[in-house]
CSV table of C-alpha atoms in Angstrom, one decimal:
chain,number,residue,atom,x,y,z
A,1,UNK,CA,0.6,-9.1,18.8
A,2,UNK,CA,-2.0,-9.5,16.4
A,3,UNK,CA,-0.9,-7.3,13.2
A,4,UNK,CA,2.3,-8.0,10.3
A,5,UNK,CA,5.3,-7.9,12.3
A,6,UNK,CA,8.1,-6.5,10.4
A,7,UNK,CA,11.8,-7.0,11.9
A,8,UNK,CA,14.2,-5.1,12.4
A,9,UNK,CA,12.6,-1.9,12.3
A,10,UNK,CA,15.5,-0.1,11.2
A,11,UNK,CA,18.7,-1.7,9.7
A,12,UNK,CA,21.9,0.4,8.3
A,13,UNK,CA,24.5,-1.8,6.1
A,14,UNK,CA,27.5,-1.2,4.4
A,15,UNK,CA,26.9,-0.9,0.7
A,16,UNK,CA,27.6,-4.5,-0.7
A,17,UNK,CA,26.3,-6.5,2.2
A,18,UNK,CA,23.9,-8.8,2.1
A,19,UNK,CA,20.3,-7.9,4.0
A,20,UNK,CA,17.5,-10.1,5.4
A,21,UNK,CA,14.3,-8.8,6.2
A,22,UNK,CA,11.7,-10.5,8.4
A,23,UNK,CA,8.0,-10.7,8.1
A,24,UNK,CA,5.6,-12.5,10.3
A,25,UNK,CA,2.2,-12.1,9.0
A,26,UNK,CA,-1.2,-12.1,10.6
A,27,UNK,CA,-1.9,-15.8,11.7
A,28,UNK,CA,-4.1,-17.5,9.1
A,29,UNK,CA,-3.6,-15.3,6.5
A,30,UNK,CA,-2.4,-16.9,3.4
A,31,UNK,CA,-1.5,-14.2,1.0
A,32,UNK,CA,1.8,-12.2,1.3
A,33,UNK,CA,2.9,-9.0,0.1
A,34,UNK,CA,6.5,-7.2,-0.3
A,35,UNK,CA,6.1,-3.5,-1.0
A,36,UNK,CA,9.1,-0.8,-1.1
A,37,UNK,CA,8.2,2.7,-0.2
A,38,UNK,CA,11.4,5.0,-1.4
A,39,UNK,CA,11.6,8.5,0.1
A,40,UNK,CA,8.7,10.5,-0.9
A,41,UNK,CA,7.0,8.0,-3.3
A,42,UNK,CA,4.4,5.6,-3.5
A,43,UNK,CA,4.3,2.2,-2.5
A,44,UNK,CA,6.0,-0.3,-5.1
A,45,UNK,CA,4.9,-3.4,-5.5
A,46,UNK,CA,8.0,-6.0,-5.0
A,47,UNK,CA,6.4,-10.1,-4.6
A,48,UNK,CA,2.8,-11.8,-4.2
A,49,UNK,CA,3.0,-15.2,-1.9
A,50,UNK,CA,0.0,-17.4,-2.1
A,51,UNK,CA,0.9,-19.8,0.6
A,52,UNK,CA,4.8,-20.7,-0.1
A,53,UNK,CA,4.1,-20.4,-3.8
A,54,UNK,CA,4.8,-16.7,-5.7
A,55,UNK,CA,2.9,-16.2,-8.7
A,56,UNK,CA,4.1,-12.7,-8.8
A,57,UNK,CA,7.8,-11.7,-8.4
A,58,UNK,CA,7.5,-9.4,-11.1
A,59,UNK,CA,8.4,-6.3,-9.4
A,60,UNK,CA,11.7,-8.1,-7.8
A,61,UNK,CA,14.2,-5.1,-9.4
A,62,UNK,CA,17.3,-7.2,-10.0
A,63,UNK,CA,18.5,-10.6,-9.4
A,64,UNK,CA,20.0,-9.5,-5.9
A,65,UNK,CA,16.8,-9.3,-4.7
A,66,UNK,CA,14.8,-12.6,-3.3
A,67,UNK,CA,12.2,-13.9,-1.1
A,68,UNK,CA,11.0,-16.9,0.2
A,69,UNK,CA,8.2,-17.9,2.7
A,70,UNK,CA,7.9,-21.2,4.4
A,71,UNK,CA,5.0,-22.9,6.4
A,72,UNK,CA,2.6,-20.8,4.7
A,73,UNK,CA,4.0,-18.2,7.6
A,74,UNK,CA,7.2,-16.5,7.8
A,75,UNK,CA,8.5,-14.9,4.9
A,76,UNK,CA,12.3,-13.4,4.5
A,77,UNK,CA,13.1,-11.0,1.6
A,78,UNK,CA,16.7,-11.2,1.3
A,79,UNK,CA,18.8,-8.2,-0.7
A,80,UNK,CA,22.2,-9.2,-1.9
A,81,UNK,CA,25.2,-6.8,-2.3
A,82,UNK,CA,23.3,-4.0,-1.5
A,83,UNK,CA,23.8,-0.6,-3.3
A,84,UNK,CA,22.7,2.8,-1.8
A,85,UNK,CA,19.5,2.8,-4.3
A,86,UNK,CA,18.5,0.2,-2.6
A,87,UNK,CA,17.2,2.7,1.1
A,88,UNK,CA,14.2,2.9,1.0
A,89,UNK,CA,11.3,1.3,3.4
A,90,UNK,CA,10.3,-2.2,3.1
A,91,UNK,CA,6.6,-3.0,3.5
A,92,UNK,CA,4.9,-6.6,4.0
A,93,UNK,CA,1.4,-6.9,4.2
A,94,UNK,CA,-1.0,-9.6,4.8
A,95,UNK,CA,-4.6,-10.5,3.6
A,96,UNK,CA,-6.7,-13.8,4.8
A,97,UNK,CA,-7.7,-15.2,1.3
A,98,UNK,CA,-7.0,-13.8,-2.1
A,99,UNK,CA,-6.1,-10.4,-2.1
A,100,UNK,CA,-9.0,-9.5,-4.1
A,101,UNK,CA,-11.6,-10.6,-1.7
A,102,UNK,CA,-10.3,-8.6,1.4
A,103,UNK,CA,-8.0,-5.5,2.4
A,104,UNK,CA,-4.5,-6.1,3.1
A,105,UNK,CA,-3.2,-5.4,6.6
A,106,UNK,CA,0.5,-3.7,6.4
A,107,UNK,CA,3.2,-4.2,9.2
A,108,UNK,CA,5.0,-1.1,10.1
A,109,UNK,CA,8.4,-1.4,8.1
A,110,UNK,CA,11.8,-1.9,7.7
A,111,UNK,CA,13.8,1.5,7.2
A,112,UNK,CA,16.7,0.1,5.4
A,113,UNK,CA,19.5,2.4,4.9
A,114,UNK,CA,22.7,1.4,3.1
A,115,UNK,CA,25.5,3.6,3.3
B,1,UNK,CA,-2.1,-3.2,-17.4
B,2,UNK,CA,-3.2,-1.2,-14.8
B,3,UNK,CA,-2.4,2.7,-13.1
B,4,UNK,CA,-4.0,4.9,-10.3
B,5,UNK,CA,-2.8,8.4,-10.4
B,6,UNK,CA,-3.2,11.0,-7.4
B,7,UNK,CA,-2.6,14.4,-9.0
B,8,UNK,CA,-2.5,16.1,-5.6
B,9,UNK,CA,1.2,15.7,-4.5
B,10,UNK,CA,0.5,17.7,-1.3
B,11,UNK,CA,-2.8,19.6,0.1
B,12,UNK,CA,-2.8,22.0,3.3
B,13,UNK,CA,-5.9,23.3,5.1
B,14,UNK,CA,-6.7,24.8,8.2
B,15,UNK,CA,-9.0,22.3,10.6
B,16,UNK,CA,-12.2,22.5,10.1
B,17,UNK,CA,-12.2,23.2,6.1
B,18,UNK,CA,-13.1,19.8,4.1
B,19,UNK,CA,-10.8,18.5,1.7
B,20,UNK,CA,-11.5,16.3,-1.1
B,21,UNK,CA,-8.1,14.3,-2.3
B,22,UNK,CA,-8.7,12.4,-5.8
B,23,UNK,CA,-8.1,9.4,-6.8
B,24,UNK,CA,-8.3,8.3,-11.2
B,25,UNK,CA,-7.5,4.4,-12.0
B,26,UNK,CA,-6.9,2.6,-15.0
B,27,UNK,CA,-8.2,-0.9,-15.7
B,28,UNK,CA,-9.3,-3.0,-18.4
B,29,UNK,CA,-10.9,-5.3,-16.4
B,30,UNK,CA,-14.2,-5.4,-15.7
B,31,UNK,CA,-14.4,-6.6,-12.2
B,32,UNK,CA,-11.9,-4.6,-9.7
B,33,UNK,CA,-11.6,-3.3,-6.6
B,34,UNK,CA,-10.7,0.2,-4.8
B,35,UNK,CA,-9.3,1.0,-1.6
B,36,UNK,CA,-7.7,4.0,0.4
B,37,UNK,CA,-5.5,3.7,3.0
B,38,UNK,CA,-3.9,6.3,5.7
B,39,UNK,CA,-0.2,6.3,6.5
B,40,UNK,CA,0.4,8.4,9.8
B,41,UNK,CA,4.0,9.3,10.8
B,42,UNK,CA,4.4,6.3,12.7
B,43,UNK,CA,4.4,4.5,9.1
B,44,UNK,CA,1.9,1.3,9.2
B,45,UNK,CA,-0.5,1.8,6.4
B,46,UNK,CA,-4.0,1.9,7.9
B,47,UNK,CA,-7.1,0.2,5.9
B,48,UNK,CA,-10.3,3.0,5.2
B,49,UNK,CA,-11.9,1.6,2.9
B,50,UNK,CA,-12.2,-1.2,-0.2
B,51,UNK,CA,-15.2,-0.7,-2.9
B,52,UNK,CA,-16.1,-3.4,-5.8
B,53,UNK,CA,-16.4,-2.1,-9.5
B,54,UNK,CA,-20.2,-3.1,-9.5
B,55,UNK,CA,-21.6,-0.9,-6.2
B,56,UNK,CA,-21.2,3.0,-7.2
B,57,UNK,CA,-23.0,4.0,-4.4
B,58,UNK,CA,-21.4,6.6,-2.3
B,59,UNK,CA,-20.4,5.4,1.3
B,60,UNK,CA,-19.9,8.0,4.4
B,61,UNK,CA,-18.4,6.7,7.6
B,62,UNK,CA,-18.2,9.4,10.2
B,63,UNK,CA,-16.3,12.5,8.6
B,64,UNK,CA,-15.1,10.4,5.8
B,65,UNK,CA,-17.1,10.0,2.0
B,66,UNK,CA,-16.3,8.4,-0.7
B,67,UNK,CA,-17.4,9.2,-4.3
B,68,UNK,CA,-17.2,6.7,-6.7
B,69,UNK,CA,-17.9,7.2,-10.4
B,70,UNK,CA,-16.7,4.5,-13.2
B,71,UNK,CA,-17.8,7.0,-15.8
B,72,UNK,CA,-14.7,9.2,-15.1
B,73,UNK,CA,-12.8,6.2,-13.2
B,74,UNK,CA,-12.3,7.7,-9.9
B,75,UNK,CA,-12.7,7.2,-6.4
B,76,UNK,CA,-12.5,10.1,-4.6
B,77,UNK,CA,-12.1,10.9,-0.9
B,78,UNK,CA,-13.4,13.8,1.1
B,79,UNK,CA,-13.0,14.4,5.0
B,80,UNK,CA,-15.5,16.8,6.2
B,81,UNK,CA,-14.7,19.2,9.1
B,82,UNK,CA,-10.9,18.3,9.1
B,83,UNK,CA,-9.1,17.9,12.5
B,84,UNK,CA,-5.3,18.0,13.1
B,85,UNK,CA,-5.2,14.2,13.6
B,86,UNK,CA,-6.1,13.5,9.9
B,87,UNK,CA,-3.0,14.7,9.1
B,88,UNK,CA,-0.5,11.7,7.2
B,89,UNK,CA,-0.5,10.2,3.4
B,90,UNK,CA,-3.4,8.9,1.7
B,91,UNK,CA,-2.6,6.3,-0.8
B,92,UNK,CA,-5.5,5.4,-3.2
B,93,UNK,CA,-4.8,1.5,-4.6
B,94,UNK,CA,-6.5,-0.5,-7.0
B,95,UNK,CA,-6.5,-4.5,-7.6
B,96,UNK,CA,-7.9,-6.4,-10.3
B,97,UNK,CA,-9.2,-10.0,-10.4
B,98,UNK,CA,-6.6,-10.7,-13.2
B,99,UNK,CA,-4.0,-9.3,-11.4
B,100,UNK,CA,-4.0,-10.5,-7.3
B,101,UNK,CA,-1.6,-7.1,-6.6
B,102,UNK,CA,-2.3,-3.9,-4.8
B,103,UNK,CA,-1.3,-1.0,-7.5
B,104,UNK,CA,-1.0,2.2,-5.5
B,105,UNK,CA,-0.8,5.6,-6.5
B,106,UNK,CA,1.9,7.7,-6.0
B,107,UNK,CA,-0.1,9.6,-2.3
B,108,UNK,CA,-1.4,12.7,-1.1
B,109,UNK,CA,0.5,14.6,1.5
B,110,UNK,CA,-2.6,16.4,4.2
B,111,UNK,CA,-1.5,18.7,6.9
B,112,UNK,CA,-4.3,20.2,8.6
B,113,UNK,CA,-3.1,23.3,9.8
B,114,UNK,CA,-4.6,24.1,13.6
């Protein structure tokens, strides 16, 4: 399709597993967003990709969290040991250029659910 | 650093009313940009609109308006003649040239009641 794919849609894990989440953003666009969305609050910003390069991880909450993104394309956020604060809905977004020059198109989200 | 606050948590109205949700941001840069975006049930945030610190003209699209003012630093959001499909969470977000990321606010809940 044409818009952010997010996969899986929906992923349950045992608390202390180690997660990956997919994102395949809109072809051509170079800038990369993570967002989480826990239940009933706003959207929280997680890691800015320019290309591969993030100049922003700073709302990465802990050192189990990481993400990477190669070929100026794909980009994985990877959650390790996972504790149940960590439910919530992952978000990835794309924009064409810099973010401030255009909107950001969001993929539909990964309900993660650790139990 | 920067904040956009939606004091509205939740709003219910009956279709047909209009409902204004508001949006406040806090920035100290000069050059910034505002947008509002529409998250049905289905979850995938939907674009509205985006507006530039230096145009404070109004803009209408359809049933939607937007009222910008920098003199009280908000960017609010009216739907006119409300229909059951508006219906989802509104999330006002600001971005700043100093700062490449989306800053959201915390979203308005709308049910429009048939």
């Amino acid at each position: 399709g044409a818009g952010v794919s997010q996969s899986p849609s929906n992923k349950v894990t045992e608390k202390g597993k180690d997660v990956e989440l997919r994102c395949d953003p809109i072809s051509g666009h170079t800038a990369l967003y993570w967002y989480r969305q826990s239940l009933g609050q706003g959207l929280e910003f997680l890691i800015y990709f320019q290309g591969n390069s993030a100049p922003d991880k700073s709302g990465l909450p802990s050192d189990r969290f990481s993400a990477e993104r190669t070929g100026g394309s794909v980009s994985t956020l990877t959650i390790q040991r996972t504790q149940q604060e960590d439910s919530a809905v992952y978000l990835c977004a794309s924009s064409p250029t810099r973010p401030v020059n255009t909107e950001a198109f969001f993929g539909q989200g990964t309900r993660l659910t650790v139990v | 650093a920067q904040k956009v606050t939606q004091a509205q948590t939740e709003i219910s109205v009956v279709e047909k009313e209009d409902v204004t949700l508001d949006c406040v941001y806090e920035t100290r840069d000069t050059t910034y940009y505002l947008f509002w975006y529409k998250q049905p049930p289905s979850g995938e945030l939907v674009f509205l609109i985006r507006r530039n610190s230096f145009d404070e003209q109004n803009e209408i699209s359809g049933r939607y308006s937007w009222n910008f003012q920098k003199s009280t630093s908000s960017f609010n959001f009216t739907i006119t003649a409300s229909q059951v499909v508006d219906s989802a969470v509104y999330f006002c977000a600001l971005i700043t040239l100093g700062n490449e990321k989306l800053t959201f606010g915390t979203g308005t809940r709308l049910t429009i009641i048939p």
